Coordinates of C-alpha atoms in Angstrom, one line a residue:
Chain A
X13 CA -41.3 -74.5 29.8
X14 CA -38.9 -71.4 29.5
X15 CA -38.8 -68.5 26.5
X16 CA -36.2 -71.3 25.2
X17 CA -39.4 -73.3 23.8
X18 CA -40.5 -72.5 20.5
X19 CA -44.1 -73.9 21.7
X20 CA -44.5 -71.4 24.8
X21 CA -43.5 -68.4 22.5
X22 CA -46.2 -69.4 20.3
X23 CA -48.7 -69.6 23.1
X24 CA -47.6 -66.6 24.7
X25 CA -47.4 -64.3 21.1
X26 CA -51.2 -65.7 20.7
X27 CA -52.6 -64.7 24.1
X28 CA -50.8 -61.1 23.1
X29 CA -52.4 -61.6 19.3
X30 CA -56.2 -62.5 21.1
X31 CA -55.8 -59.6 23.6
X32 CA -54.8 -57.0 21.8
X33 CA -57.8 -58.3 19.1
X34 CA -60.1 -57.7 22.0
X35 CA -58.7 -54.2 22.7
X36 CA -59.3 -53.4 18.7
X37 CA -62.5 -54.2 18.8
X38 CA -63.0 -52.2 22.1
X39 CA -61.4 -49.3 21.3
X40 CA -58.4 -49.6 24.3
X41 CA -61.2 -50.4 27.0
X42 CA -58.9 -52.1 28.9
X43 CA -61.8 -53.5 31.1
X44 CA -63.5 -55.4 28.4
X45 CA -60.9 -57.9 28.1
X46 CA -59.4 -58.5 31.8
X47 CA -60.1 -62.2 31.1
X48 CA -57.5 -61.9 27.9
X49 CA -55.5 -60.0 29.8
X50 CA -54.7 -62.4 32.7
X51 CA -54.5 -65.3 30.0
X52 CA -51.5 -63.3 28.5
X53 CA -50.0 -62.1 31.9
X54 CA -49.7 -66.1 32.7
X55 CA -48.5 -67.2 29.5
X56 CA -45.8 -64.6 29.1
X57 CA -43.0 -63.2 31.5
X58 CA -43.6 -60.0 33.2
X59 CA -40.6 -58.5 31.0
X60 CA -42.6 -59.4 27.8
X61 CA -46.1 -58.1 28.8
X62 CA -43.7 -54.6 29.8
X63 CA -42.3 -55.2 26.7
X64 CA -45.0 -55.6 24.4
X65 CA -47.5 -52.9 26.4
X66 CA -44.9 -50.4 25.4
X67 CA -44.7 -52.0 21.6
X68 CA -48.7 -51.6 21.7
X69 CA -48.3 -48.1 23.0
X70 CA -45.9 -46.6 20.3
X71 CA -47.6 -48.6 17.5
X72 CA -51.2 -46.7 18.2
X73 CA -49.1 -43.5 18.7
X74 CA -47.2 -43.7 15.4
X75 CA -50.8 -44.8 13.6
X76 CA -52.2 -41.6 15.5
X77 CA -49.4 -39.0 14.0
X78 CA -49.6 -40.5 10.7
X79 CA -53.0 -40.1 10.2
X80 CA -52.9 -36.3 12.4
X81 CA -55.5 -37.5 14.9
X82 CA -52.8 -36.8 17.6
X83 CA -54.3 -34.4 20.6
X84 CA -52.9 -30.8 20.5
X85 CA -51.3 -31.2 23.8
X86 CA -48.8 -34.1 23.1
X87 CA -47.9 -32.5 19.8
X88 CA -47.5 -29.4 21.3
X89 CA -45.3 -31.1 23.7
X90 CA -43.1 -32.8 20.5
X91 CA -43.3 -29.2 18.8
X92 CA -42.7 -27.4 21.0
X93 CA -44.3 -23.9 21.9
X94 CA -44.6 -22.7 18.7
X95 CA -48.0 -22.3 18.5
X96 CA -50.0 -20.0 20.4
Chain B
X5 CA -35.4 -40.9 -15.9
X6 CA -35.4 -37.2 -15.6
X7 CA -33.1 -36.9 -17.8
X8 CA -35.0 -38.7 -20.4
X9 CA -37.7 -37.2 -20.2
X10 CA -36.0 -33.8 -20.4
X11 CA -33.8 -34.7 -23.3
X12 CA -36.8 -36.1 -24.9
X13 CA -39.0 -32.5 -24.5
X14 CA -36.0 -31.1 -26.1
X15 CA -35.7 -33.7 -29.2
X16 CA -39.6 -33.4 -29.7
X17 CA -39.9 -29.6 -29.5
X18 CA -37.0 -29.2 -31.9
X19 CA -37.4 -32.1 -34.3
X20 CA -41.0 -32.0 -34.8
X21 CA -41.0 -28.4 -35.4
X22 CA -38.5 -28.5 -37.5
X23 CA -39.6 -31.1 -39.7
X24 CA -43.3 -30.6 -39.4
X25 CA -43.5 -26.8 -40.0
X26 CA -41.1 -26.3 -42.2
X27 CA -40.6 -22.6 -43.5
X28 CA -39.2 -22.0 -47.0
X29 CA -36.1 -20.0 -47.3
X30 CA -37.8 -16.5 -48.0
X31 CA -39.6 -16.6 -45.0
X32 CA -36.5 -17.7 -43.0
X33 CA -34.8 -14.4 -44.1
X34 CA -37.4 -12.3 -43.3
X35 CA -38.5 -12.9 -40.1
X36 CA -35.3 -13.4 -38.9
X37 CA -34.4 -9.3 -39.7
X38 CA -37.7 -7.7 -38.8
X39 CA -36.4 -4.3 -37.8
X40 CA -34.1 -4.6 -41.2
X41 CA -37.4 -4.7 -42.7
X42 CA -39.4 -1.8 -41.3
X43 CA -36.0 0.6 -41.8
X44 CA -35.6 -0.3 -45.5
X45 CA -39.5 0.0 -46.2
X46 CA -38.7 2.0 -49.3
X47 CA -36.0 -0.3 -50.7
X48 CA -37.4 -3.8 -49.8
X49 CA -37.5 -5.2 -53.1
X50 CA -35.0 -7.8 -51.8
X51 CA -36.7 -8.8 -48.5
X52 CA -40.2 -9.2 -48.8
X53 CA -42.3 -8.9 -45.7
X54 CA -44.8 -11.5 -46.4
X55 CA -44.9 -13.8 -48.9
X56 CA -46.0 -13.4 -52.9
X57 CA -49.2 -15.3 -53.0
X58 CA -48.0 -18.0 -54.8
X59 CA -45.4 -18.9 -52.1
X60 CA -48.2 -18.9 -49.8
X61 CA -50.1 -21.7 -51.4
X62 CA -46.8 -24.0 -51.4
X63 CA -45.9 -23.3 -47.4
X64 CA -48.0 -25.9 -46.4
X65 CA -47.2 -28.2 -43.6
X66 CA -45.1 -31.0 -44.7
X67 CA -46.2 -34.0 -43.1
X68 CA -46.0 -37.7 -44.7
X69 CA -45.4 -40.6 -43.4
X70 CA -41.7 -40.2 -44.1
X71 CA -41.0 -37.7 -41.6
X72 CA -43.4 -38.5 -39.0
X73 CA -41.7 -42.2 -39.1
X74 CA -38.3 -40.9 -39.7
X75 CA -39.1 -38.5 -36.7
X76 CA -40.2 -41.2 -34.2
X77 CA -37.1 -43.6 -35.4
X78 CA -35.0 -40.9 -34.6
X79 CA -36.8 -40.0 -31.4
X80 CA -37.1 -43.6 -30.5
X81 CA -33.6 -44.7 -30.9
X82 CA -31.8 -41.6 -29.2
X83 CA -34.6 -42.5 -25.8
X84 CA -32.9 -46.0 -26.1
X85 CA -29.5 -44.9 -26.2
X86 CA -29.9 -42.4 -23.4
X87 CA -31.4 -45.0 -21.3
X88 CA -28.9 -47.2 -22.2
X89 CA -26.4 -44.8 -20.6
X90 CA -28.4 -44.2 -17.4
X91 CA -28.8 -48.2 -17.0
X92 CA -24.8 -48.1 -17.6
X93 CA -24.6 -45.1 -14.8
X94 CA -26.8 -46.1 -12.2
X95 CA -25.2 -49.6 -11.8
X96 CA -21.8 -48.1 -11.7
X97 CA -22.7 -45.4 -8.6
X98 CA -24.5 -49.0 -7.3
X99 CA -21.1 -50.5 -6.9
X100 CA -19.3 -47.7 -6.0
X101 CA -21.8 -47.6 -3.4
X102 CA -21.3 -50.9 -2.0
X103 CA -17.4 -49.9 -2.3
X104 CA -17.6 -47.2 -0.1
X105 CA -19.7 -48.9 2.7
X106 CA -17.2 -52.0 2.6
X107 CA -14.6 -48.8 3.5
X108 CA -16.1 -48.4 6.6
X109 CA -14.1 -49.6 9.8
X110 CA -16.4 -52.0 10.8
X111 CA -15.2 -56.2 12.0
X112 CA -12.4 -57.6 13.2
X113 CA -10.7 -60.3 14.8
X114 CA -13.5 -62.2 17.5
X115 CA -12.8 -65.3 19.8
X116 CA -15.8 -67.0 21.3
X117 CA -17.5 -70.4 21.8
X118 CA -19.9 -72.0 19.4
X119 CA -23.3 -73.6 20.9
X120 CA -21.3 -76.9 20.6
X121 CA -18.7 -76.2 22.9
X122 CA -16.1 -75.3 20.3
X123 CA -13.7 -72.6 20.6
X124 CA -13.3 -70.8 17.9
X125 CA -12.1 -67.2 16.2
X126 CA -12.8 -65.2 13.0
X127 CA -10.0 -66.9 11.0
X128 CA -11.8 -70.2 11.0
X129 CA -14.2 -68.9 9.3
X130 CA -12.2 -67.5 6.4
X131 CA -13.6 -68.9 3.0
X132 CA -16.9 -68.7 3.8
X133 CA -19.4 -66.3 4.2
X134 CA -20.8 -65.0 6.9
X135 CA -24.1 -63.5 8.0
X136 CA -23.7 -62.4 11.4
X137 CA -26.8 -61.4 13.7
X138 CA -26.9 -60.6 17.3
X139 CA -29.6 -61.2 19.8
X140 CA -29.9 -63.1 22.9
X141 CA -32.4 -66.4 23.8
X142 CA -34.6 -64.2 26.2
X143 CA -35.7 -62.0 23.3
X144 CA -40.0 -61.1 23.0
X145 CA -39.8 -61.0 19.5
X146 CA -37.1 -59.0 16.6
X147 CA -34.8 -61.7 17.5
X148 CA -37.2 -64.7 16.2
X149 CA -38.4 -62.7 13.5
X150 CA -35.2 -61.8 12.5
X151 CA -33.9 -65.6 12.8
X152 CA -36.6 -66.7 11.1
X153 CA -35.6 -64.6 8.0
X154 CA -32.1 -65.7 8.8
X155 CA -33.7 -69.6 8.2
X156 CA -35.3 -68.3 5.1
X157 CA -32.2 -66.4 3.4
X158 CA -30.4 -69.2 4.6
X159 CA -32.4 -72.0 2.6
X160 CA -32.4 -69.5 -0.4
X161 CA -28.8 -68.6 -1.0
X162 CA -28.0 -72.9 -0.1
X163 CA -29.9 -73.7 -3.2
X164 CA -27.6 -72.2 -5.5
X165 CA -24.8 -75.1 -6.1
X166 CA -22.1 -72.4 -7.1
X167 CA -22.3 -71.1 -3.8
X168 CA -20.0 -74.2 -2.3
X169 CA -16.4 -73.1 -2.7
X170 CA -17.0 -69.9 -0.4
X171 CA -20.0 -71.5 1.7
X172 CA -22.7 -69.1 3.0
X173 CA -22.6 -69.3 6.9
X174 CA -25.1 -67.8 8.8
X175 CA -24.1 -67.1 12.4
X176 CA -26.2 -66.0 15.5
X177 CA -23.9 -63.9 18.3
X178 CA -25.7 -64.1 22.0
X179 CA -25.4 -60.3 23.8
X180 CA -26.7 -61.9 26.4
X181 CA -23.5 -64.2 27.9
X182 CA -24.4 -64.2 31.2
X183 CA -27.3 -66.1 30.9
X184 CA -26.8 -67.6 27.2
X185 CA -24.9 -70.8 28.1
X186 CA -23.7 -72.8 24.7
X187 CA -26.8 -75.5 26.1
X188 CA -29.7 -72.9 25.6
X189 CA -27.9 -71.3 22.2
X190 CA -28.1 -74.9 21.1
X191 CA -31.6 -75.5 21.9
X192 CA -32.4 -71.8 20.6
X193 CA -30.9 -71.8 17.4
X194 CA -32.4 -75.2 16.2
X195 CA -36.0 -74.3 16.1
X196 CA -34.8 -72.0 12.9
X197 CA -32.2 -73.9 11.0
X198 CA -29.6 -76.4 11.4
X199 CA -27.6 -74.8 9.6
X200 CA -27.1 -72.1 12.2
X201 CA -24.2 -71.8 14.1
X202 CA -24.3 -69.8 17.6
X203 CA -21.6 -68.1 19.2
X204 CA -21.7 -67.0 22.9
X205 CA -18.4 -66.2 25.4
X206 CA -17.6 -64.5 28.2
X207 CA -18.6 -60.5 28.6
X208 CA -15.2 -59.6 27.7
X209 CA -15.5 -61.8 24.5
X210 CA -18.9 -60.9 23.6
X211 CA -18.1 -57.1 24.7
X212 CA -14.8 -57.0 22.4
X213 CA -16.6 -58.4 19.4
X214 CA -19.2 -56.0 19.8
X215 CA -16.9 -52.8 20.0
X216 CA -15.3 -53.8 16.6
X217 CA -18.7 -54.2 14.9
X218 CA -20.0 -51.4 16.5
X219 CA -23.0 -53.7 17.5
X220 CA -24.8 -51.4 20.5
X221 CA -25.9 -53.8 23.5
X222 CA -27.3 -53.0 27.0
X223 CA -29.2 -54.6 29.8
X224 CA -32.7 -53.3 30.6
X225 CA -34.2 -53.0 33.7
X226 CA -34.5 -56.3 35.5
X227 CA -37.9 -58.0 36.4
X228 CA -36.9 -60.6 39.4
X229 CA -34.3 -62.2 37.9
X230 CA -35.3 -61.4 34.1
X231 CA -34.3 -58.7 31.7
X232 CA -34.5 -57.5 28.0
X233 CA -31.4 -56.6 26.3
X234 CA -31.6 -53.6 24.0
X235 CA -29.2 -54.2 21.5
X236 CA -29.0 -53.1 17.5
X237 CA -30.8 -55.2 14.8
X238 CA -28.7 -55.6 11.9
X239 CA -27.5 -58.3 10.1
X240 CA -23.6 -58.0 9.2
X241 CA -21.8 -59.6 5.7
X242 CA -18.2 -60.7 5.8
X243 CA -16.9 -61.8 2.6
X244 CA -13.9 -65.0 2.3
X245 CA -11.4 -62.9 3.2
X246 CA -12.8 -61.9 6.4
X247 CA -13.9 -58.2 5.6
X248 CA -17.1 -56.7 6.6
X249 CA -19.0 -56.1 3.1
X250 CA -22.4 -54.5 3.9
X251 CA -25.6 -55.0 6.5
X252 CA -28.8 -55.3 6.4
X253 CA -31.4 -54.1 8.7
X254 CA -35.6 -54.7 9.4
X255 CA -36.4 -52.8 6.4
X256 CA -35.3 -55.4 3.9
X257 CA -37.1 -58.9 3.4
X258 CA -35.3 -62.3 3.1
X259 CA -35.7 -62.2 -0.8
X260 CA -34.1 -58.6 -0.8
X261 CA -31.4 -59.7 1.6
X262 CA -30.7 -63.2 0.0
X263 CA -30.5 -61.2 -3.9
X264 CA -27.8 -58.6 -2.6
X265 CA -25.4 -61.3 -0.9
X266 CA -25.8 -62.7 -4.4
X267 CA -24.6 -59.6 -5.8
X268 CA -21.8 -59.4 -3.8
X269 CA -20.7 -62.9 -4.4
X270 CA -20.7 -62.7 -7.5
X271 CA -18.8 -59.7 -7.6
X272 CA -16.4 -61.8 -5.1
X273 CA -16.0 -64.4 -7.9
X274 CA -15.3 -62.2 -10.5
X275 CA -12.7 -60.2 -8.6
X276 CA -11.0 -63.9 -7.3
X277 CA -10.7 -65.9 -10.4

């Protein structure tokens, strides 16, 4: 079974869809859901989890700027020193 | 729509205070020369300053439902006209719109396999329509979503009957040829549709086609023997004649997709009969 398979993309996009449920409810706390994570890290290849880490990443970041709850130091690093 | 609602400020101010407060002659004159009248105090037997009090008591306002319907008719009518005209305008800068992306340097002449072995190039495909997508089998996940709404705009342009002298062809390009044999673009392509056809070549192939659609492709960092492809997501629209017509990119859904091919076909048809 290969990323060919429509069935083990399905499996592998619901472990994703179940851990990054748990880490919603946790609020990131990566620790509460190792279980979920290993389930994902075997049903996916290793260039996916990268992959959709970084996706998870960026998502929370974009939902961050839009709603301004991004920390002074990162803006301040996209900004610029501007502000002093 | 601005320019409605500008044009209808304008009518209303004008129109309704003309016809609901409207002055008699004698006050016309005299308000309209108010320094004649302080200068000339002494000989003002001509121009009045205000009005004998018996003109007073006929200046009332003169409303009735004549004018207040005569008013809004007039009103009404000129808002329909004027939107008339902006329908008329915006649908014309529409097509000049689509003119001016079909402009653009963008397709040309492609030689590659399809996931049935076939060789074949752009000029078999002339007299139908293509939507063109590339992506590669190893993809996480843009590439089946995209595909999926591929399948989807796909099954909803094939409904129309009228659409069978130029066929709508829907066509998935692999940027992945090393490991994209025609075997796994085969298996691939038909969990979405049958009616898919996929292309895949050598690097020189692929690469070429790429440089003439200006389609951006590059080989991440590999994992063992595994790697993601970063490549652009965009859907591209060649017309019968083998001419890029527009693209469409994530923002727009099947439905939105599917209804501006229509557009353009029909615009085809019109243009080819």
């Amino acid at each position: 079974m290969s990323v060919i398979d429509k069935k083990y993309r399905e499996k592998c996009w619901l472990t994703r869809d179940d851990y990054w449920k748990c880490l919603d409810k946790n609020k990131e706390e990566k620790e509460k859901c190792l279980q979920l994570r290993q389930l994902f890290e075997s049903s996916c290849p290793a260039t996916w989890v990268t992959h959709f880490d970084q996706k998870r990443e960026y998502d929370i970041f974009k939902r961050q700027l839009a709603l301004g709850e991004v920390e002074t130091d990162k803006l301040k690093s996209i900004k610029g020193p501007s502000k002093s | 729509m601005s320019m409605i609602s500008h044009l209808f400020s304008i009518r209303a101010t004008t129109c309704l205070t003309r016809n609901i407060l409207r002055p008699t002659p004698i006050r016309l004159l005299s308000s309209a020369s108010p320094s004649a009248n302080k200068a000339t105090n002494a000989n003002d037997h001509i121009l009045p300053k205000e009005l004998p009090s018996s003109e007073k008591r006929k200046a009332k306002f003169n409303i009735s439902w004549k004018t207040v319907s005569v008013t809004f008719i007039g009103a009404a009518s000129l808002i329909a006209f004027i939107y008339f005209l902006d329908q008329r305008k915006m649908q014309k800068r529409k097509v000049l719109q689509r003119a001016a992306v079909g402009k653009m340097a963008i397709g040309g002449p492609f030689s590659l396999i399809t996931h049935e072995r076939k060789p074949v190039t752009d000029k078999d495909f002339r007299g139908q329509w293509l939507l063109i997508y590339f992506g590669f089998t190893h993809c996480p996940d843009i590439c089946p979503e995209e595909l999926e709404k591929l399948s989807e705009i796909t099954d909803l342009l094939r409904r129309d009957k009228s659409t069978q002298k130029n066929p709508f062809q829907p066509v998935f390009v692999s940027v992945d040829p090393e490991r994209d044999t025609p075997e796994l673009v085969s298996t691939y392509i038909k969990d979405y549709s049958p009616h898919f056809i996929g292309l895949t070549g050598t690097r020189e192939q692929v690469a070429e086609m790429c440089k003439h659609y200006r389609v951006y492709f590059s080989q991440g960092p590999k994992v063992g023997d595994d790697y993601i492809v970063d490549h652009a997501i965009i859907m591209y629209l060649i017309n019968p004649n083998g001419e890029f017509v527009d693209y469409y990119g994530r923002n727009k859904n099947a439905k939105e997709v599917a209804y501006a091919i229509e557009q353009h076909m029909n615009t085809f048809k019109e243009s080819n009969k």
